[in-house]
């Protein structure tokens, strides 16, 4: 099986989304000195004693943004062909990795690397490498994906 990227299907909305993410990250860091690590923000909502309003608004923005996008046009079609047990297992592994690495792709990959954090660079290289290895094993060795 060969995977091809359809470069003709690129839309400017991808660029706009990336710019919005970057601007939000800078505003959060410069405005209140916080990092836009989604796993950290979300996990703090599970500990009600530590919840701050900006955290609730951040997560609410993640939930509401597809609804706002849908006002401009239809949402892209999502097709998931993987089994539910495999998705649950993958989610648990991602959660475990997030706790083990003290952050997620947004916290390390976007915010940490932008701050030139060596720990974030190491974490980003690690999760990218393991992601590549996992997909290779899942597709080509076990034929799961």
Short mmCIF file of N, CA, C and O in Angstrom, two decimals:
data_model
loop_
_atom_site.label_atom_id
_atom_site.label_comp_id
_atom_site.label_asym_id
_atom_site.label_seq_id
_atom_site.Cartn_x
_atom_site.Cartn_y
_atom_site.Cartn_z
N UNK A 1 0.84 -1.17 0.00
CA UNK A 1 0.00 0.00 0.00
C UNK A 1 0.89 1.24 0.00
O UNK A 1 1.80 1.37 0.79
N UNK A 2 0.61 2.14 -0.89
CA UNK A 2 1.37 3.38 -1.00
C UNK A 2 0.48 4.54 -0.58
O UNK A 2 -0.68 4.63 -0.97
N UNK A 3 1.03 5.43 0.21
CA UNK A 3 0.28 6.59 0.66
C UNK A 3 0.74 7.80 -0.15
O UNK A 3 1.93 8.08 -0.24
N UNK A 4 -0.21 8.50 -0.72
CA UNK A 4 0.09 9.67 -1.53
C UNK A 4 -0.54 10.90 -0.89
O UNK A 4 -1.66 10.85 -0.42
N UNK A 5 0.17 11.99 -0.89
CA UNK A 5 -0.37 13.27 -0.41
C UNK A 5 -0.94 14.00 -1.61
O UNK A 5 -0.25 14.18 -2.62
N UNK A 6 -2.18 14.40 -1.51
CA UNK A 6 -2.82 15.12 -2.60
C UNK A 6 -2.55 16.61 -2.43
O UNK A 6 -3.29 17.32 -1.77
N UNK A 7 -1.46 17.09 -3.03
CA UNK A 7 -1.06 18.49 -2.89
C UNK A 7 -2.05 19.42 -3.56
O UNK A 7 -2.12 20.60 -3.21
N UNK A 8 -2.84 18.93 -4.48
CA UNK A 8 -3.83 19.76 -5.16
C UNK A 8 -5.02 20.07 -4.25
O UNK A 8 -5.76 21.02 -4.49
N UNK A 9 -5.19 19.28 -3.19
CA UNK A 9 -6.34 19.46 -2.30
C UNK A 9 -6.03 20.44 -1.16
O UNK A 9 -6.88 20.67 -0.30
N UNK A 10 -4.83 21.01 -1.13
CA UNK A 10 -4.47 21.97 -0.09
C UNK A 10 -5.39 23.18 -0.17
O UNK A 10 -5.68 23.68 -1.25
N UNK A 11 -5.83 23.63 0.97
CA UNK A 11 -6.67 24.83 1.01
C UNK A 11 -6.02 25.85 1.94
O UNK A 11 -5.32 25.49 2.89
N UNK A 12 -6.27 27.12 1.70
CA UNK A 12 -5.69 28.16 2.57
C UNK A 12 -6.17 28.06 4.02
O UNK A 12 -5.53 28.62 4.90
N UNK A 13 -7.25 27.36 4.26
CA UNK A 13 -7.76 27.25 5.64
C UNK A 13 -6.73 26.57 6.54
O UNK A 13 -6.65 26.85 7.73
N UNK A 14 -5.90 25.70 5.97
CA UNK A 14 -4.83 25.06 6.74
C UNK A 14 -3.84 26.10 7.23
O UNK A 14 -3.41 26.07 8.39
N UNK A 15 -3.48 27.01 6.38
CA UNK A 15 -2.56 28.09 6.74
C UNK A 15 -3.18 29.00 7.79
O UNK A 15 -2.54 29.37 8.78
N UNK A 16 -4.45 29.32 7.61
CA UNK A 16 -5.15 30.17 8.58
C UNK A 16 -5.20 29.48 9.94
O UNK A 16 -4.95 30.11 10.97
N UNK A 17 -5.49 28.19 9.96
CA UNK A 17 -5.53 27.45 11.22
C UNK A 17 -4.19 27.44 11.92
O UNK A 17 -4.11 27.64 13.14
N UNK A 18 -3.13 27.23 11.16
CA UNK A 18 -1.79 27.26 11.74
C UNK A 18 -1.42 28.62 12.31
O UNK A 18 -0.84 28.73 13.38
N UNK A 19 -1.78 29.66 11.57
CA UNK A 19 -1.52 31.02 12.05
C UNK A 19 -2.31 31.32 13.32
O UNK A 19 -1.79 31.93 14.26
N UNK A 20 -3.56 30.89 13.36
CA UNK A 20 -4.39 31.12 14.55
C UNK A 20 -3.81 30.39 15.76
O UNK A 20 -3.78 30.93 16.87
N UNK A 21 -3.33 29.17 15.54
CA UNK A 21 -2.72 28.40 16.62
C UNK A 21 -1.46 29.10 17.13
O UNK A 21 -1.25 29.23 18.34
N UNK A 22 -0.64 29.57 16.22
CA UNK A 22 0.57 30.29 16.60
C UNK A 22 0.28 31.56 17.37
O UNK A 22 0.91 31.85 18.39
N UNK A 23 -0.68 32.34 16.89
CA UNK A 23 -1.04 33.59 17.56
C UNK A 23 -1.62 33.31 18.95
O UNK A 23 -1.26 33.98 19.93
N UNK A 24 -2.48 32.30 19.05
CA UNK A 24 -3.06 31.95 20.36
C UNK A 24 -1.97 31.51 21.33
O UNK A 24 -2.01 31.86 22.52
N UNK A 25 -1.00 30.77 20.84
CA UNK A 25 0.10 30.31 21.68
C UNK A 25 0.92 31.48 22.20
O UNK A 25 1.27 31.55 23.39
N UNK A 26 1.22 32.43 21.32
CA UNK A 26 1.99 33.61 21.72
C UNK A 26 1.20 34.47 22.71
O UNK A 26 1.75 34.95 23.71
N UNK A 27 -0.08 34.67 22.45
CA UNK A 27 -0.92 35.47 23.35
C UNK A 27 -0.97 34.84 24.74
O UNK A 27 -0.83 35.53 25.75
N UNK A 28 -1.13 33.53 24.78
CA UNK A 28 -1.19 32.83 26.06
C UNK A 28 0.13 32.95 26.81
O UNK A 28 0.16 33.23 28.01
N UNK A 29 1.24 32.78 26.10
CA UNK A 29 2.55 32.83 26.74
C UNK A 29 2.90 34.25 27.19
O UNK A 29 3.29 34.48 28.34
N UNK A 30 2.74 35.22 26.30
CA UNK A 30 3.09 36.60 26.65
C UNK A 30 2.05 37.25 27.56
O UNK A 30 2.38 38.08 28.40
N UNK A 31 0.78 36.85 27.39
CA UNK A 31 -0.30 37.47 28.16
C UNK A 31 -0.35 37.03 29.61
O UNK A 31 -0.43 37.87 30.51
N UNK A 32 -0.28 35.72 29.85
CA UNK A 32 -0.39 35.25 31.24
C UNK A 32 0.73 34.28 31.62
O UNK A 32 0.69 33.66 32.68
N UNK A 33 1.71 34.12 30.72
CA UNK A 33 2.86 33.28 31.04
C UNK A 33 2.56 31.80 31.08
O UNK A 33 3.26 31.04 31.76
N UNK A 34 1.56 31.36 30.35
CA UNK A 34 1.18 29.95 30.32
C UNK A 34 1.49 29.33 28.97
O UNK A 34 1.51 30.01 27.96
N UNK A 35 1.69 28.02 28.98
CA UNK A 35 2.00 27.28 27.76
C UNK A 35 0.74 26.57 27.27
O UNK A 35 0.00 26.01 28.06
N UNK A 36 0.53 26.61 25.97
CA UNK A 36 -0.67 26.01 25.37
C UNK A 36 -0.48 24.51 25.16
O UNK A 36 -0.59 24.00 24.05
N UNK A 37 -0.20 23.80 26.23
CA UNK A 37 -0.12 22.34 26.18
C UNK A 37 -1.50 21.78 26.47
O UNK A 37 -1.99 21.85 27.60
N UNK A 38 -2.14 21.23 25.46
CA UNK A 38 -3.54 20.83 25.61
C UNK A 38 -3.72 19.74 26.65
O UNK A 38 -4.67 19.78 27.43
N UNK A 39 -2.82 18.78 26.71
CA UNK A 39 -2.99 17.71 27.71
C UNK A 39 -2.91 18.27 29.12
O UNK A 39 -3.66 17.86 30.00
N UNK A 40 -2.02 19.21 29.36
CA UNK A 40 -1.92 19.82 30.68
C UNK A 40 -3.14 20.65 31.02
O UNK A 40 -3.63 20.62 32.15
N UNK A 41 -3.62 21.40 30.04
CA UNK A 41 -4.81 22.21 30.27
C UNK A 41 -6.01 21.33 30.55
O UNK A 41 -6.77 21.55 31.50
N UNK A 42 -6.17 20.28 29.74
CA UNK A 42 -7.32 19.38 29.92
C UNK A 42 -7.24 18.63 31.24
O UNK A 42 -8.23 18.51 31.96
N UNK A 43 -6.04 18.15 31.60
CA UNK A 43 -5.92 17.40 32.86
C UNK A 43 -6.19 18.29 34.06
O UNK A 43 -6.69 17.82 35.08
N UNK A 44 -5.89 19.59 33.95
CA UNK A 44 -6.19 20.48 35.07
C UNK A 44 -7.69 20.64 35.27
O UNK A 44 -8.14 20.91 36.38
N UNK A 45 -8.47 20.46 34.19
CA UNK A 45 -9.93 20.52 34.33
C UNK A 45 -10.46 19.32 35.11
O UNK A 45 -11.56 19.38 35.66
N UNK A 46 -9.70 18.25 35.14
CA UNK A 46 -10.11 17.06 35.89
C UNK A 46 -9.80 17.18 37.38
O UNK A 46 -10.21 16.34 38.17
N UNK A 47 -9.04 18.22 37.76
CA UNK A 47 -8.73 18.51 39.16
C UNK A 47 -9.37 19.85 39.50
O UNK A 47 -8.74 20.90 39.40
N UNK A 48 -10.64 19.84 39.88
CA UNK A 48 -11.41 21.08 40.03
C UNK A 48 -10.80 22.14 40.94
O UNK A 48 -11.10 23.31 40.80
N UNK A 49 -9.93 21.79 41.87
CA UNK A 49 -9.36 22.79 42.76
C UNK A 49 -8.42 23.74 42.03
O UNK A 49 -8.14 24.82 42.51
N UNK A 50 -7.91 23.34 40.87
CA UNK A 50 -6.91 24.13 40.17
C UNK A 50 -7.43 24.81 38.91
O UNK A 50 -6.66 25.40 38.17
N UNK A 51 -8.70 24.72 38.62
CA UNK A 51 -9.24 25.23 37.36
C UNK A 51 -9.25 26.75 37.34
O UNK A 51 -9.67 27.40 38.29
N UNK A 52 -8.73 27.30 36.24
CA UNK A 52 -8.78 28.75 36.02
C UNK A 52 -9.66 28.99 34.79
O UNK A 52 -9.78 28.14 33.92
N UNK A 53 -10.24 30.16 34.71
CA UNK A 53 -11.18 30.47 33.63
C UNK A 53 -10.55 30.35 32.25
O UNK A 53 -11.17 29.87 31.31
N UNK A 54 -9.29 30.74 32.10
CA UNK A 54 -8.66 30.66 30.78
C UNK A 54 -8.58 29.22 30.30
O UNK A 54 -8.66 28.97 29.10
N UNK A 55 -8.43 28.26 31.23
CA UNK A 55 -8.37 26.86 30.85
C UNK A 55 -9.71 26.38 30.29
O UNK A 55 -9.76 25.68 29.28
N UNK A 56 -10.77 26.77 30.95
CA UNK A 56 -12.12 26.40 30.50
C UNK A 56 -12.36 27.01 29.11
O UNK A 56 -12.86 26.35 28.20
N UNK A 57 -12.01 28.28 28.95
CA UNK A 57 -12.21 28.97 27.67
C UNK A 57 -11.37 28.34 26.56
O UNK A 57 -11.82 28.23 25.42
N UNK A 58 -10.15 27.93 26.87
CA UNK A 58 -9.28 27.30 25.88
C UNK A 58 -9.90 26.01 25.36
O UNK A 58 -9.99 25.80 24.15
N UNK A 59 -10.33 25.14 26.27
CA UNK A 59 -10.94 23.87 25.87
C UNK A 59 -12.26 24.13 25.16
O UNK A 59 -12.58 23.48 24.16
N UNK A 60 -13.04 25.08 25.64
CA UNK A 60 -14.30 25.43 24.99
C UNK A 60 -14.05 25.90 23.55
O UNK A 60 -14.79 25.54 22.63
N UNK A 61 -12.97 26.65 23.36
CA UNK A 61 -12.61 27.08 22.00
C UNK A 61 -12.29 25.90 21.09
O UNK A 61 -12.63 25.92 19.91
N UNK A 62 -11.65 24.88 21.63
CA UNK A 62 -11.36 23.68 20.83
C UNK A 62 -12.63 22.96 20.42
O UNK A 62 -12.72 22.41 19.32
N UNK A 63 -13.62 22.97 21.30
CA UNK A 63 -14.88 22.30 21.00
C UNK A 63 -15.74 23.12 20.04
O UNK A 63 -16.36 22.58 19.13
N UNK A 64 -15.75 24.43 20.23
CA UNK A 64 -16.61 25.30 19.43
C UNK A 64 -16.05 25.58 18.03
O UNK A 64 -16.81 25.79 17.09
N UNK A 65 -14.74 25.56 17.87
CA UNK A 65 -14.15 25.94 16.58
C UNK A 65 -14.64 25.13 15.39
O UNK A 65 -14.88 25.72 14.33
N UNK A 66 -14.86 23.82 15.48
CA UNK A 66 -15.42 23.12 14.31
C UNK A 66 -16.84 23.59 13.98
O UNK A 66 -17.22 23.62 12.80
N UNK A 67 -17.58 23.98 14.99
CA UNK A 67 -18.94 24.47 14.75
C UNK A 67 -18.90 25.80 14.01
O UNK A 67 -19.70 26.05 13.10
N UNK A 68 -17.95 26.66 14.38
CA UNK A 68 -17.79 27.93 13.67
C UNK A 68 -17.29 27.71 12.24
O UNK A 68 -17.73 28.37 11.31
N UNK A 69 -16.38 26.76 12.08
CA UNK A 69 -15.87 26.42 10.75
C UNK A 69 -17.01 25.94 9.86
O UNK A 69 -17.06 26.26 8.68
N UNK A 70 -17.92 25.18 10.44
CA UNK A 70 -19.05 24.64 9.68
C UNK A 70 -19.97 25.73 9.15
O UNK A 70 -20.67 25.53 8.17
N UNK A 71 -19.96 26.90 9.77
CA UNK A 71 -20.76 28.01 9.26
C UNK A 71 -20.24 28.50 7.91
O UNK A 71 -21.00 29.00 7.09
N UNK A 72 -18.93 28.37 7.68
CA UNK A 72 -18.31 28.81 6.43
C UNK A 72 -18.44 27.77 5.33
O UNK A 72 -18.38 28.09 4.15
N UNK A 73 -18.59 26.53 5.69
CA UNK A 73 -18.69 25.46 4.70
C UNK A 73 -18.78 24.12 5.41
O UNK A 73 -18.66 24.04 6.63
N UNK A 74 -18.97 23.07 4.64
CA UNK A 74 -19.12 21.76 5.28
C UNK A 74 -17.81 21.28 5.90
O UNK A 74 -16.72 21.59 5.41
N UNK A 75 -17.92 20.55 6.99
CA UNK A 75 -16.74 19.97 7.62
C UNK A 75 -16.20 18.86 6.73
O UNK A 75 -16.95 18.20 6.02
N UNK A 76 -14.89 18.64 6.76
CA UNK A 76 -14.34 17.53 5.98
C UNK A 76 -14.91 16.20 6.46
O UNK A 76 -15.22 16.03 7.64
N UNK A 77 -15.05 15.27 5.55
CA UNK A 77 -15.57 13.96 5.91
C UNK A 77 -14.51 13.19 6.69
O UNK A 77 -13.34 13.18 6.33
N UNK A 78 -14.93 12.57 7.77
CA UNK A 78 -14.03 11.77 8.59
C UNK A 78 -14.43 10.32 8.43
O UNK A 78 -15.58 9.95 8.64
N UNK A 79 -13.47 9.49 8.03
CA UNK A 79 -13.72 8.06 7.88
C UNK A 79 -12.70 7.31 8.71
O UNK A 79 -11.50 7.39 8.46
N UNK A 80 -13.17 6.60 9.72
CA UNK A 80 -12.29 5.82 10.58
C UNK A 80 -12.55 4.35 10.31
O UNK A 80 -13.66 3.86 10.53
N UNK A 81 -11.54 3.67 9.82
CA UNK A 81 -11.71 2.27 9.45
C UNK A 81 -11.03 1.32 10.43
O UNK A 81 -10.94 0.13 10.18
N UNK A 82 -10.56 1.85 11.54
CA UNK A 82 -9.86 1.05 12.54
C UNK A 82 -10.87 0.58 13.59
O UNK A 82 -11.86 1.26 13.87
N UNK A 83 -10.60 -0.56 14.19
CA UNK A 83 -11.51 -1.11 15.19
C UNK A 83 -11.52 -0.27 16.46
O UNK A 83 -10.53 0.39 16.79
N UNK A 84 -12.64 -0.32 17.17
CA UNK A 84 -12.78 0.44 18.42
C UNK A 84 -11.76 0.00 19.47
O UNK A 84 -11.13 0.84 20.11
N UNK A 85 -11.52 -1.31 19.67
CA UNK A 85 -10.51 -1.70 20.66
C UNK A 85 -9.11 -1.16 20.33
O UNK A 85 -8.37 -0.74 21.22
N UNK A 86 -8.76 -1.12 19.05
CA UNK A 86 -7.47 -0.58 18.65
C UNK A 86 -7.40 0.92 18.93
O UNK A 86 -6.38 1.44 19.40
N UNK A 87 -8.49 1.63 18.68
CA UNK A 87 -8.54 3.07 18.96
C UNK A 87 -8.42 3.34 20.46
O UNK A 87 -7.72 4.26 20.88
N UNK A 88 -9.09 2.52 21.27
CA UNK A 88 -9.01 2.69 22.72
C UNK A 88 -7.59 2.42 23.20
O UNK A 88 -7.03 3.18 24.00
N UNK A 89 -6.98 1.35 22.70
CA UNK A 89 -5.60 1.05 23.06
C UNK A 89 -4.65 2.16 22.66
O UNK A 89 -3.77 2.56 23.43
N UNK A 90 -4.85 2.70 21.46
CA UNK A 90 -4.00 3.80 20.99
C UNK A 90 -4.17 5.03 21.86
O UNK A 90 -3.19 5.70 22.22
N UNK A 91 -5.40 5.32 22.23
CA UNK A 91 -5.66 6.47 23.10
C UNK A 91 -5.01 6.33 24.46
O UNK A 91 -4.44 7.28 25.00
N UNK A 92 -5.06 5.12 25.02
CA UNK A 92 -4.42 4.87 26.31
C UNK A 92 -2.90 5.01 26.20
O UNK A 92 -2.26 5.57 27.10
N UNK A 93 -2.33 4.51 25.10
CA UNK A 93 -0.88 4.65 24.91
C UNK A 93 -0.47 6.11 24.76
O UNK A 93 0.56 6.54 25.28
N UNK A 94 -1.27 6.88 24.04
CA UNK A 94 -0.98 8.31 23.88
C UNK A 94 -1.06 9.00 25.25
O UNK A 94 -0.20 9.81 25.59
N UNK A 95 -2.09 8.69 26.01
CA UNK A 95 -2.22 9.27 27.35
C UNK A 95 -1.05 8.91 28.24
O UNK A 95 -0.50 9.76 28.96
N UNK A 96 -0.62 7.65 28.18
CA UNK A 96 0.53 7.20 28.97
C UNK A 96 1.79 7.95 28.53
O UNK A 96 2.57 8.43 29.35
N UNK A 97 2.00 8.06 27.23
CA UNK A 97 3.16 8.77 26.70
C UNK A 97 3.17 10.23 27.07
O UNK A 97 4.22 10.82 27.35
N UNK A 98 1.98 10.83 27.09
CA UNK A 98 1.86 12.23 27.47
C UNK A 98 2.28 12.44 28.92
O UNK A 98 2.99 13.39 29.24
N UNK A 99 1.86 11.53 29.79
CA UNK A 99 2.25 11.64 31.21
C UNK A 99 3.73 11.35 31.38
O UNK A 99 4.43 12.03 32.12
N UNK A 100 4.22 10.34 30.67
CA UNK A 100 5.62 9.95 30.76
C UNK A 100 6.53 11.08 30.26
O UNK A 100 7.57 11.37 30.86
N UNK A 101 6.13 11.74 29.19
CA UNK A 101 6.93 12.80 28.60
C UNK A 101 6.66 14.18 29.16
O UNK A 101 7.19 15.17 28.67
N UNK A 102 5.81 14.25 30.17
CA UNK A 102 5.45 15.53 30.80
C UNK A 102 4.93 16.55 29.80
O UNK A 102 5.28 17.73 29.86
N UNK A 103 4.11 16.09 28.88
CA UNK A 103 3.52 17.01 27.91
C UNK A 103 3.16 16.31 26.62
O UNK A 103 3.50 15.15 26.40
N UNK A 104 2.46 17.03 25.78
CA UNK A 104 1.96 16.47 24.53
C UNK A 104 2.59 17.17 23.33
O UNK A 104 3.49 17.99 23.47
N UNK A 105 2.10 16.84 22.17
CA UNK A 105 2.65 17.41 20.94
C UNK A 105 2.50 18.92 20.89
O UNK A 105 3.38 19.61 20.38
N UNK A 106 1.41 19.44 21.41
CA UNK A 106 1.24 20.90 21.38
C UNK A 106 2.16 21.58 22.40
O UNK A 106 2.78 22.60 22.10
N UNK A 107 2.26 21.01 23.58
CA UNK A 107 3.11 21.62 24.61
C UNK A 107 4.58 21.57 24.24
O UNK A 107 5.30 22.57 24.34
N UNK A 108 5.05 20.40 23.82
CA UNK A 108 6.46 20.26 23.46
C UNK A 108 6.72 20.71 22.02
O UNK A 108 7.63 21.49 21.75
N UNK A 109 5.92 20.18 21.10
CA UNK A 109 6.18 20.40 19.67
C UNK A 109 6.00 21.83 19.22
O UNK A 109 6.76 22.34 18.40
N UNK A 110 5.00 22.51 19.74
CA UNK A 110 4.75 23.89 19.32
C UNK A 110 5.39 24.87 20.29
O UNK A 110 6.24 25.67 19.92
N UNK A 111 5.00 24.78 21.54
CA UNK A 111 5.45 25.78 22.52
C UNK A 111 6.89 25.57 22.96
O UNK A 111 7.67 26.51 22.99
N UNK A 112 7.24 24.35 23.33
CA UNK A 112 8.58 24.09 23.84
C UNK A 112 9.66 24.31 22.80
O UNK A 112 10.70 24.91 23.09
N UNK A 113 9.44 23.83 21.59
CA UNK A 113 10.43 24.03 20.54
C UNK A 113 10.56 25.50 20.16
O UNK A 113 11.65 25.97 19.84
N UNK A 114 9.46 26.23 20.22
CA UNK A 114 9.51 27.67 19.93
C UNK A 114 10.35 28.41 20.97
O UNK A 114 10.96 29.43 20.67
N UNK A 115 10.37 27.87 22.20
CA UNK A 115 11.19 28.47 23.26
C UNK A 115 12.60 27.89 23.28
O UNK A 115 13.38 28.17 24.18
N UNK A 116 12.93 27.04 22.29
CA UNK A 116 14.24 26.40 22.16
C UNK A 116 14.57 25.53 23.38
O UNK A 116 15.73 25.45 23.81
N UNK A 117 13.56 24.86 23.92
CA UNK A 117 13.76 23.99 25.07
C UNK A 117 14.38 22.66 24.62
O UNK A 117 13.78 21.94 23.81
N UNK A 118 15.57 22.31 25.16
CA UNK A 118 16.18 21.03 24.79
C UNK A 118 15.30 19.84 25.17
O UNK A 118 15.24 18.85 24.44
N UNK A 119 14.61 19.93 26.30
CA UNK A 119 13.72 18.85 26.73
C UNK A 119 12.58 18.65 25.74
O UNK A 119 12.20 17.53 25.40
N UNK A 120 12.04 19.76 25.22
CA UNK A 120 10.96 19.66 24.24
C UNK A 120 11.46 19.13 22.91
O UNK A 120 10.76 18.37 22.24
N UNK A 121 12.67 19.49 22.53
CA UNK A 121 13.24 18.95 21.29
C UNK A 121 13.40 17.44 21.42
O UNK A 121 13.03 16.69 20.52
N UNK A 122 13.93 16.98 22.56
CA UNK A 122 14.09 15.54 22.78
C UNK A 122 12.73 14.84 22.79
O UNK A 122 12.58 13.76 22.20
N UNK A 123 11.74 15.44 23.44
CA UNK A 123 10.40 14.84 23.48
C UNK A 123 9.79 14.78 22.09
O UNK A 123 9.21 13.76 21.70
N UNK A 124 9.94 15.84 21.30
CA UNK A 124 9.37 15.88 19.95
C UNK A 124 10.02 14.83 19.06
O UNK A 124 9.33 14.10 18.34
N UNK A 125 11.34 14.73 19.11
CA UNK A 125 12.03 13.70 18.32
C UNK A 125 11.57 12.32 18.75
O UNK A 125 11.31 11.44 17.91
N UNK A 126 11.42 12.11 20.05
CA UNK A 126 11.00 10.80 20.56
C UNK A 126 9.60 10.44 20.11
O UNK A 126 9.37 9.34 19.59
N UNK A 127 8.62 11.35 20.27
CA UNK A 127 7.27 10.95 19.87
C UNK A 127 7.11 10.86 18.37
O UNK A 127 6.33 10.04 17.87
N UNK A 128 7.86 11.64 17.60
CA UNK A 128 7.80 11.49 16.15
C UNK A 128 8.40 10.15 15.72
O UNK A 128 7.83 9.44 14.89
N UNK A 129 9.54 9.79 16.30
CA UNK A 129 10.18 8.52 15.98
C UNK A 129 9.27 7.34 16.33
O UNK A 129 9.07 6.44 15.51
N UNK A 130 8.71 7.36 17.53
CA UNK A 130 7.84 6.26 17.93
C UNK A 130 6.54 6.24 17.12
O UNK A 130 5.99 5.17 16.85
N UNK A 131 6.06 7.40 16.71
CA UNK A 131 4.89 7.44 15.83
C UNK A 131 5.19 6.79 14.49
O UNK A 131 4.39 5.99 13.97
N UNK A 132 6.34 7.09 13.91
CA UNK A 132 6.73 6.50 12.63
C UNK A 132 6.89 4.98 12.77
O UNK A 132 6.38 4.22 11.95
N UNK A 133 7.57 4.55 13.83
CA UNK A 133 7.78 3.11 14.06
C UNK A 133 6.44 2.41 14.28
O UNK A 133 6.20 1.32 13.73
N UNK A 134 5.56 3.02 15.05
CA UNK A 134 4.25 2.41 15.33
C UNK A 134 3.44 2.25 14.05
O UNK A 134 2.84 1.19 13.81
N UNK A 135 3.40 3.28 13.22
CA UNK A 135 2.64 3.18 11.96
C UNK A 135 3.27 2.12 11.05
O UNK A 135 2.55 1.32 10.44
N UNK A 136 4.59 2.07 10.98
CA UNK A 136 5.24 1.08 10.14
C UNK A 136 4.89 -0.34 10.60
O UNK A 136 4.50 -1.18 9.80
N UNK A 137 5.00 -0.57 11.90
CA UNK A 137 4.68 -1.90 12.43
C UNK A 137 3.21 -2.22 12.23
O UNK A 137 2.84 -3.31 11.80
N UNK A 138 2.34 -1.23 12.52
CA UNK A 138 0.91 -1.47 12.37
C UNK A 138 0.49 -1.75 10.94
O UNK A 138 -0.36 -2.59 10.68
N UNK A 139 1.07 -1.05 9.98
CA UNK A 139 0.69 -1.22 8.57
C UNK A 139 1.41 -2.37 7.88
O UNK A 139 0.80 -3.11 7.13
N UNK A 140 2.70 -2.49 8.11
CA UNK A 140 3.49 -3.40 7.31
C UNK A 140 3.85 -4.72 7.99
O UNK A 140 4.15 -5.69 7.31
N UNK A 141 3.83 -4.76 9.31
CA UNK A 141 4.18 -5.98 10.01
C UNK A 141 2.91 -6.70 10.50
O UNK A 141 2.72 -7.89 10.25
N UNK A 142 2.04 -5.96 11.16
CA UNK A 142 0.82 -6.56 11.72
C UNK A 142 -0.42 -6.36 10.87
O UNK A 142 -1.46 -6.97 11.16
N UNK A 143 -0.36 -5.51 9.87
CA UNK A 143 -1.50 -5.20 8.99
C UNK A 143 -2.74 -4.76 9.76
O UNK A 143 -3.86 -5.17 9.47
N UNK A 144 -2.55 -3.92 10.77
CA UNK A 144 -3.66 -3.44 11.60
C UNK A 144 -4.28 -2.17 11.07
O UNK A 144 -5.45 -1.91 11.26
N UNK A 145 -3.49 -1.33 10.44
CA UNK A 145 -3.97 -0.01 10.05
C UNK A 145 -4.36 0.03 8.60
O UNK A 145 -3.83 -0.57 7.75
#
